[in-house]
Coordinates of C-alpha atoms in Angstrom, one line a residue:
Chain A
M1 CA 10.3 53.1 59.0
S2 CA 11.5 56.3 59.1
T3 CA 13.8 58.2 56.7
I4 CA 16.3 57.6 58.9
E5 CA 16.1 54.3 58.6
K6 CA 15.7 53.9 55.3
L7 CA 18.2 55.9 54.6
R8 CA 21.3 53.6 56.8
E9 CA 19.8 50.7 54.4
V10 CA 20.7 53.7 51.8
I11 CA 24.3 54.2 53.3
L12 CA 25.2 50.3 54.5
K13 CA 23.7 49.1 50.6
M14 CA 27.4 51.1 50.0
K15 CA 29.9 48.6 51.7
K16 CA 31.9 51.6 52.5
K17 CA 34.3 50.0 54.3
N18 CA 34.4 49.8 58.5
I19 CA 31.3 51.4 58.4
T20 CA 27.8 50.1 61.0
A21 CA 24.5 51.3 61.5
A22 CA 25.4 52.5 64.3
D23 CA 27.9 54.9 62.6
L24 CA 24.5 56.3 61.0
K25 CA 23.6 59.2 64.0
P26 CA 22.0 61.6 62.8
E27 CA 25.1 64.2 63.8
A28 CA 27.4 61.7 62.1
R29 CA 29.3 64.3 59.8
F30 CA 30.0 62.7 55.9
L31 CA 33.4 63.7 55.7
Q32 CA 35.4 63.6 58.7
D33 CA 33.3 60.3 60.8
L34 CA 31.9 58.9 57.8
S35 CA 35.4 58.9 54.9
F36 CA 32.9 59.8 52.5
D37 CA 33.7 62.3 49.0
S38 CA 32.2 63.9 47.2
Q39 CA 31.9 61.0 45.3
D40 CA 30.5 58.9 48.0
Q41 CA 27.8 61.4 49.0
T42 CA 26.1 61.9 44.7
E43 CA 26.3 57.9 45.1
M44 CA 24.4 57.9 48.1
L45 CA 22.0 60.4 46.8
V46 CA 21.5 59.0 44.0
L47 CA 20.9 55.9 45.4
A48 CA 18.3 57.8 48.0
E49 CA 16.4 58.9 44.3
E50 CA 15.3 55.7 44.1
A51 CA 14.9 54.4 47.0
F52 CA 12.2 58.0 48.2
G53 CA 10.9 58.1 44.7
I54 CA 13.1 61.8 45.2
T55 CA 14.4 64.0 41.9
V56 CA 17.4 65.2 44.3
D57 CA 18.6 69.3 42.9
F58 CA 22.6 68.8 43.4
Q59 CA 22.5 72.1 43.2
E60 CA 20.8 72.0 46.8
V61 CA 23.3 69.6 47.9
K62 CA 25.9 71.0 48.2
N63 CA 26.8 72.2 51.4
M64 CA 25.0 68.9 53.1
T65 CA 27.4 68.3 56.0
N66 CA 25.4 65.6 57.8
I67 CA 23.1 62.2 58.2
A68 CA 19.9 64.8 59.8
A69 CA 21.4 67.5 56.8
A70 CA 20.0 64.3 54.9
V71 CA 16.9 63.5 56.8
E72 CA 15.7 66.8 56.6
Y73 CA 16.2 67.0 52.4
I74 CA 14.9 64.6 51.9
D75 CA 11.6 64.3 54.0
K76 CA 11.2 68.0 52.5
K77 CA 11.4 66.1 48.9
M78 CA 8.9 63.4 49.5
G79 CA 7.0 66.8 51.1
K80 CA 6.6 65.8 54.8
Chain B
M1 CA 10.6 56.7 26.8
A2 CA 13.1 55.4 24.9
P3 CA 13.2 52.1 23.1
T4 CA 14.0 48.6 24.3
Y5 CA 13.9 46.2 22.0
A6 CA 12.8 42.4 22.1
G7 CA 11.8 41.0 18.4
D8 CA 14.5 40.1 16.1
K9 CA 13.5 37.0 14.3
I10 CA 17.5 36.6 13.6
H11 CA 19.7 38.1 16.0
A12 CA 23.0 38.7 15.2
R13 CA 26.1 37.4 17.3
I14 CA 29.3 38.4 17.0
A15 CA 31.5 36.0 14.6
G16 CA 35.3 37.4 15.8
L17 CA 36.3 40.2 18.0
G18 CA 40.0 42.1 18.0
I19 CA 41.8 45.0 19.1
Y20 CA 44.5 47.8 18.4
V21 CA 46.6 49.5 20.6
P22 CA 49.2 52.2 20.2
D23 CA 52.3 50.8 21.5
N24 CA 53.2 54.1 23.2
I25 CA 52.8 54.1 26.9
L26 CA 52.1 56.6 28.9
T27 CA 52.2 55.4 32.6
S28 CA 50.4 57.7 35.9
A29 CA 53.9 57.7 37.3
E30 CA 55.0 59.5 34.2
L31 CA 51.9 61.3 33.5
A32 CA 52.0 62.9 37.1
G33 CA 55.5 63.9 37.1
R34 CA 54.3 65.9 34.2
L35 CA 51.1 67.5 35.8
G36 CA 53.0 68.0 38.9
V37 CA 51.2 65.1 41.4
S38 CA 51.5 62.3 42.3
E39 CA 51.2 58.6 40.8
E40 CA 49.1 57.2 43.8
W41 CA 46.7 61.1 43.3
I42 CA 45.6 59.9 39.7
T43 CA 45.6 56.4 40.8
S44 CA 43.3 56.7 44.0
R45 CA 41.2 59.5 41.6
V46 CA 40.7 57.0 38.6
N47 CA 42.7 53.9 39.1
I48 CA 44.7 54.4 35.5
H49 CA 47.6 53.1 35.8
E50 CA 48.6 53.2 31.9
R51 CA 47.0 54.5 28.8
H52 CA 48.5 54.0 25.5
I53 CA 48.8 56.9 23.3
A54 CA 49.0 57.3 19.5
V55 CA 52.0 58.8 18.0
G56 CA 52.2 59.8 14.5
Q57 CA 48.3 57.1 14.0
S58 CA 45.4 58.4 13.5
T59 CA 41.6 56.9 14.5
S60 CA 41.6 55.3 11.1
D61 CA 44.7 53.3 11.2
L62 CA 43.8 51.8 14.4
G63 CA 40.8 51.0 14.2
A64 CA 41.6 49.7 10.0
A65 CA 44.1 47.6 12.7
A66 CA 41.3 46.4 15.0
A67 CA 39.0 45.3 12.1
Q68 CA 41.6 43.4 9.7
R69 CA 41.6 41.2 13.1
A70 CA 37.9 41.1 13.7
M71 CA 37.9 39.7 10.0
A72 CA 40.6 37.5 10.5
D73 CA 39.1 36.3 13.7
A74 CA 35.7 35.4 12.0
G75 CA 37.3 33.7 8.9
I76 CA 36.2 36.0 7.2
S77 CA 37.8 37.9 3.7
P78 CA 37.1 42.0 3.2
S79 CA 35.0 41.6 0.4
D80 CA 32.6 39.5 2.1
V81 CA 31.2 42.8 4.6
N82 CA 28.7 44.4 3.7
L83 CA 28.8 47.1 6.4
L84 CA 31.1 49.5 8.0
I85 CA 30.0 51.2 10.9
V86 CA 32.3 53.1 12.6
A87 CA 31.8 54.9 16.4
T88 CA 33.7 57.2 17.2
E89 CA 34.0 61.0 18.6
T90 CA 37.2 61.5 17.5
P91 CA 37.4 61.1 13.4
D92 CA 40.5 61.4 11.1
R93 CA 38.8 64.7 9.3
L94 CA 35.0 66.1 9.5
V95 CA 34.3 65.2 5.9
P96 CA 34.8 61.9 4.4
S97 CA 33.9 59.5 7.6
T98 CA 36.3 57.4 9.2
A99 CA 34.7 54.7 7.8
C100 CA 35.7 55.5 4.2
I101 CA 38.7 55.9 5.0
I102 CA 39.3 51.9 7.1
Q103 CA 36.9 51.2 3.7
D104 CA 39.3 51.9 1.3
R105 CA 41.8 50.7 3.4
L106 CA 41.1 46.7 3.9
G107 CA 39.5 47.2 0.7
L108 CA 35.9 46.6 1.7
V109 CA 35.0 46.7 -2.0
N110 CA 31.2 45.3 -0.9
A111 CA 30.3 47.5 1.6
A112 CA 28.2 50.2 2.6
A113 CA 30.4 52.6 5.1
F114 CA 30.4 55.3 7.6
D115 CA 30.6 57.1 10.6
L116 CA 27.8 56.7 13.9
N117 CA 28.5 58.9 17.0
A118 CA 27.0 58.5 20.4
A119 CA 30.8 58.9 22.4
C120 CA 31.3 55.7 24.8
S121 CA 27.8 54.7 24.2
G122 CA 28.8 54.5 20.2
F123 CA 29.8 50.9 20.3
V124 CA 26.6 49.4 21.9
Y125 CA 25.1 51.7 19.4
A126 CA 26.7 50.6 16.5
L127 CA 26.2 47.5 17.7
T128 CA 22.8 47.9 17.9
V129 CA 22.6 49.2 14.6
G130 CA 24.4 47.0 12.3
S131 CA 21.9 43.6 14.2
Q132 CA 19.2 45.4 12.1
F133 CA 20.5 45.3 9.1
I134 CA 21.4 41.1 10.2
A135 CA 17.6 41.2 11.3
S136 CA 16.1 42.4 8.3
G137 CA 18.7 39.9 6.6
A138 CA 20.1 42.8 4.1
C139 CA 23.4 41.7 5.6
Q140 CA 25.4 38.8 6.3
N141 CA 29.0 40.4 7.7
V142 CA 28.3 44.0 10.0
L143 CA 32.4 44.6 11.0
V144 CA 31.6 47.4 13.7
V145 CA 34.6 49.0 14.9
G146 CA 34.9 51.8 17.3
A147 CA 38.2 53.2 16.9
E148 CA 39.6 56.5 19.0
V149 CA 42.4 59.0 19.2
L150 CA 41.7 60.7 22.2
S151 CA 44.9 62.2 22.9
P152 CA 44.9 65.0 20.6
F153 CA 41.6 66.4 22.8
A154 CA 43.3 66.2 26.0
D155 CA 43.7 68.7 27.5
W156 CA 46.9 67.8 29.7
S157 CA 47.6 71.1 31.2
D158 CA 43.7 69.7 33.6
E159 CA 44.6 67.2 35.7
Q160 CA 40.9 66.5 36.4
T161 CA 40.2 65.4 32.5
C162 CA 43.8 64.4 30.8
I163 CA 44.6 61.4 33.4
L164 CA 41.9 59.9 32.1
F165 CA 41.5 59.2 28.1
G166 CA 43.6 57.1 26.4
D167 CA 44.3 55.8 22.5
G168 CA 42.8 52.7 21.3
A169 CA 40.4 49.9 19.4
G170 CA 38.1 46.9 19.4
A171 CA 35.6 45.8 16.5
A172 CA 33.4 43.0 16.3
V173 CA 31.7 40.6 12.9
L174 CA 28.0 40.7 13.0
Q175 CA 26.6 37.0 11.5
P176 CA 23.4 35.9 11.5
A177 CA 23.0 33.4 14.0
G178 CA 19.9 30.9 15.5
P179 CA 16.3 32.3 17.5
E180 CA 18.7 31.7 20.9
S181 CA 21.4 33.1 20.2
G182 CA 23.2 36.6 19.3
I183 CA 22.2 39.6 20.5
L184 CA 18.7 39.0 22.3
A185 CA 17.9 43.1 23.8
W186 CA 18.6 46.3 23.1
N187 CA 18.2 49.5 25.1
L188 CA 19.9 53.0 23.1
G189 CA 17.9 56.4 24.5
A190 CA 19.6 60.4 24.7
D191 CA 19.3 63.1 26.0
G192 CA 20.7 66.1 24.4
S193 CA 19.4 68.8 27.5
G194 CA 22.7 67.3 28.7
K195 CA 25.6 68.7 26.1
D196 CA 27.2 70.0 28.2
I197 CA 27.8 68.0 30.3
L198 CA 31.1 66.2 28.4
T199 CA 31.7 68.9 25.4
I200 CA 34.8 69.4 22.5
L201 CA 33.1 73.0 21.3
A202 CA 34.9 74.7 18.8
G203 CA 36.0 72.8 15.7
G204 CA 32.3 71.9 14.1
S205 CA 29.7 74.4 12.5
Q206 CA 28.7 76.1 15.6
M207 CA 31.7 77.2 16.7
P208 CA 34.7 77.3 13.7
I209 CA 38.9 77.0 14.5
T210 CA 39.6 80.3 15.3
H211 CA 43.1 81.4 17.4
Q212 CA 41.0 82.5 19.9
A213 CA 39.1 79.5 19.9
I214 CA 42.3 77.4 20.2
D215 CA 44.1 80.5 23.0
E216 CA 40.6 79.9 25.2
K217 CA 41.3 75.9 24.5
L218 CA 37.8 75.0 23.8
H219 CA 39.1 72.2 20.8
L220 CA 39.8 70.0 23.4
A221 CA 37.4 68.0 26.0
K222 CA 35.7 69.8 28.8
M223 CA 34.0 67.9 31.2
N224 CA 31.8 68.2 34.0
G225 CA 32.8 64.7 36.2
Q226 CA 29.9 65.7 38.8
E227 CA 27.3 65.1 36.6
V228 CA 28.5 62.3 34.6
F229 CA 28.7 60.4 37.6
I230 CA 25.3 61.7 37.9
F231 CA 23.9 60.8 35.4
A232 CA 25.7 57.1 34.4
M233 CA 24.5 56.0 38.5
R234 CA 21.3 57.1 37.4
K235 CA 20.6 55.3 33.9
V236 CA 22.7 51.9 33.5
P237 CA 21.3 50.6 36.0
A238 CA 17.7 51.3 35.4
V239 CA 18.5 50.7 31.4
T240 CA 20.1 47.2 32.9
E241 CA 17.2 45.6 34.0
Q242 CA 14.7 47.0 31.6
T243 CA 16.8 45.8 28.6
L244 CA 17.2 42.0 30.5
A245 CA 13.5 42.4 31.4
A246 CA 12.5 42.6 27.9
V247 CA 14.0 38.8 27.1
G248 CA 12.8 37.3 31.0
L249 CA 15.9 38.0 32.3
S250 CA 16.8 39.5 35.9
I251 CA 20.5 40.6 37.2
E252 CA 20.8 37.2 38.9
N253 CA 21.0 35.6 35.0
V254 CA 24.3 37.6 33.9
D255 CA 27.6 35.6 33.8
L256 CA 29.6 38.9 32.3
F257 CA 28.3 42.9 32.8
V258 CA 30.9 44.6 30.6
P259 CA 30.2 48.5 30.8
H260 CA 31.9 51.2 28.9
Q261 CA 35.5 51.8 30.9
A262 CA 34.9 55.4 32.3
N263 CA 36.4 54.6 35.9
S264 CA 36.5 52.7 38.5
H265 CA 34.7 54.7 40.8
I266 CA 30.9 54.9 38.9
I267 CA 32.1 51.0 37.5
E268 CA 31.8 49.9 41.1
A269 CA 29.0 52.6 42.2
I270 CA 26.8 51.0 39.7
T271 CA 28.0 47.1 40.7
R272 CA 26.4 47.7 43.4
R273 CA 23.6 49.3 42.4
L274 CA 22.8 46.2 40.8
G275 CA 24.0 43.6 43.2
L276 CA 25.9 42.3 41.3
A277 CA 29.6 40.0 42.8
P278 CA 32.6 41.6 41.4
E279 CA 33.8 38.6 39.9
K280 CA 30.9 39.2 37.0
V281 CA 31.7 42.5 36.0
M282 CA 35.0 43.2 33.6
M283 CA 37.1 45.4 34.8
N284 CA 40.2 46.4 32.7
L285 CA 40.8 50.4 32.6
E286 CA 43.9 50.1 34.6
R287 CA 46.2 49.3 31.4
Y288 CA 44.1 51.5 28.3
G289 CA 42.4 54.6 30.5
N290 CA 38.7 55.7 29.4
V291 CA 38.5 54.8 25.2
A292 CA 35.2 55.9 24.5
A293 CA 33.4 53.4 22.0
A294 CA 36.8 51.5 22.0
S295 CA 36.8 50.8 25.5
I296 CA 33.8 47.6 25.2
P297 CA 35.1 46.0 22.7
I298 CA 38.9 46.0 24.4
A299 CA 37.4 44.8 27.7
L300 CA 34.9 42.1 25.7
H301 CA 38.1 40.8 23.9
E302 CA 40.0 40.6 27.2
A303 CA 37.1 39.0 28.6
R304 CA 36.9 36.2 25.9
E305 CA 40.4 35.7 25.5
T306 CA 40.4 35.3 29.1
G307 CA 38.0 32.4 29.0
R308 CA 35.7 34.9 31.7
I309 CA 33.4 34.4 28.7
K310 CA 31.3 30.6 27.5
P311 CA 29.3 29.6 25.1
G312 CA 25.2 30.3 26.2
D313 CA 26.8 32.7 29.2
I314 CA 24.3 35.9 29.6
V315 CA 27.1 38.9 28.5
V316 CA 25.3 42.6 28.9
L317 CA 26.7 45.5 27.4
V318 CA 26.4 49.1 28.9
G319 CA 27.5 52.5 27.0
F320 CA 27.3 55.7 28.5
G321 CA 28.7 59.1 27.6
A322 CA 28.2 62.2 26.4
G323 CA 25.1 63.1 24.1
L324 CA 24.5 62.3 27.0
T325 CA 23.8 59.2 24.7
W326 CA 23.0 55.3 26.9
G327 CA 22.4 52.1 24.8
A328 CA 22.7 48.3 25.9
V329 CA 23.0 45.2 24.3
V330 CA 21.7 41.3 26.0
L331 CA 23.5 39.0 24.8
R332 CA 23.1 35.3 24.9
W333 CA 27.3 34.3 23.7

């Protein structure tokens, strides 16, 4: 499974209202398109830690704006 | 790795529960007015609508009242208590312990008494410590109190933190139980590298109270909310699963999950991660706020009073907070 597919699974587990897999395109922005607040973003990243076996440095993800950036960060942490 | 244990031959069961909260209520509407924010600003952030605030009462006053009710609930008298443990981060005084003040107030003449500071994990820590005195056969009645008067330590001009806290107390009487019931397993842990995430800096030996410390509000609680959220999300689900697994149980076996009532976002995120149905999760922080070591017994007492726990149920209590500390117990009610 690709990183983005797995990340979609993680986000759908958060059961945010009105979010479907189709909304989770690479260019989807957390704040504007997905209505994520900072706690939602933190929740997603901690769940991603478990799903991908990584440890997120939360200083490094302060300016993460969209799904593509999250995928890129996760891939980097996984050494891809 | 922090200890998980499930080997007690004699289990400790909760034979009595009692709570006490001050009469004075501070609503989020009133607090919003003082802070110059809207009520919705508070409730959407933390889902707390009101909290009880002590006026002229200290931690021992609240703790003693809760303890008295727990003893009455268990049908024991003060002289039956062998050990009193008070979990608090807001003791009456630095010395002596709040436990000694409560021991005197209630006439627990046969009880050893001490305080335990594990912040918001305090009640789970104290319950676990008490259970070991039951398991060893040393004690027949252990009184465990979680009591806090947090309001004097809140910065009432800092809207990020003061909206959270409330005052209150809860108490439990532990007695020996058969092998099938009571506390089946526990897990306690700490990570002191997170000591600055949630702290009161001044007032101890490291930074005695000075005029300057007070001017800089260093005698009040400081918290990094995001760090607490990250810690809780990383730790609480894993610790819950680990403690259940120690007795061959999994999350599907849980009848009621009673987490520390930190804020609703943390509890909901933990609940989703664990895959627990909301009806299996006890939440009452909307009426009490975050009462630190008192939050779990207050929630547990309400769960019992409202019929959400029946004999034989698997109940999980999980605390997490400053230290950083965490603790879980799995009980069969």
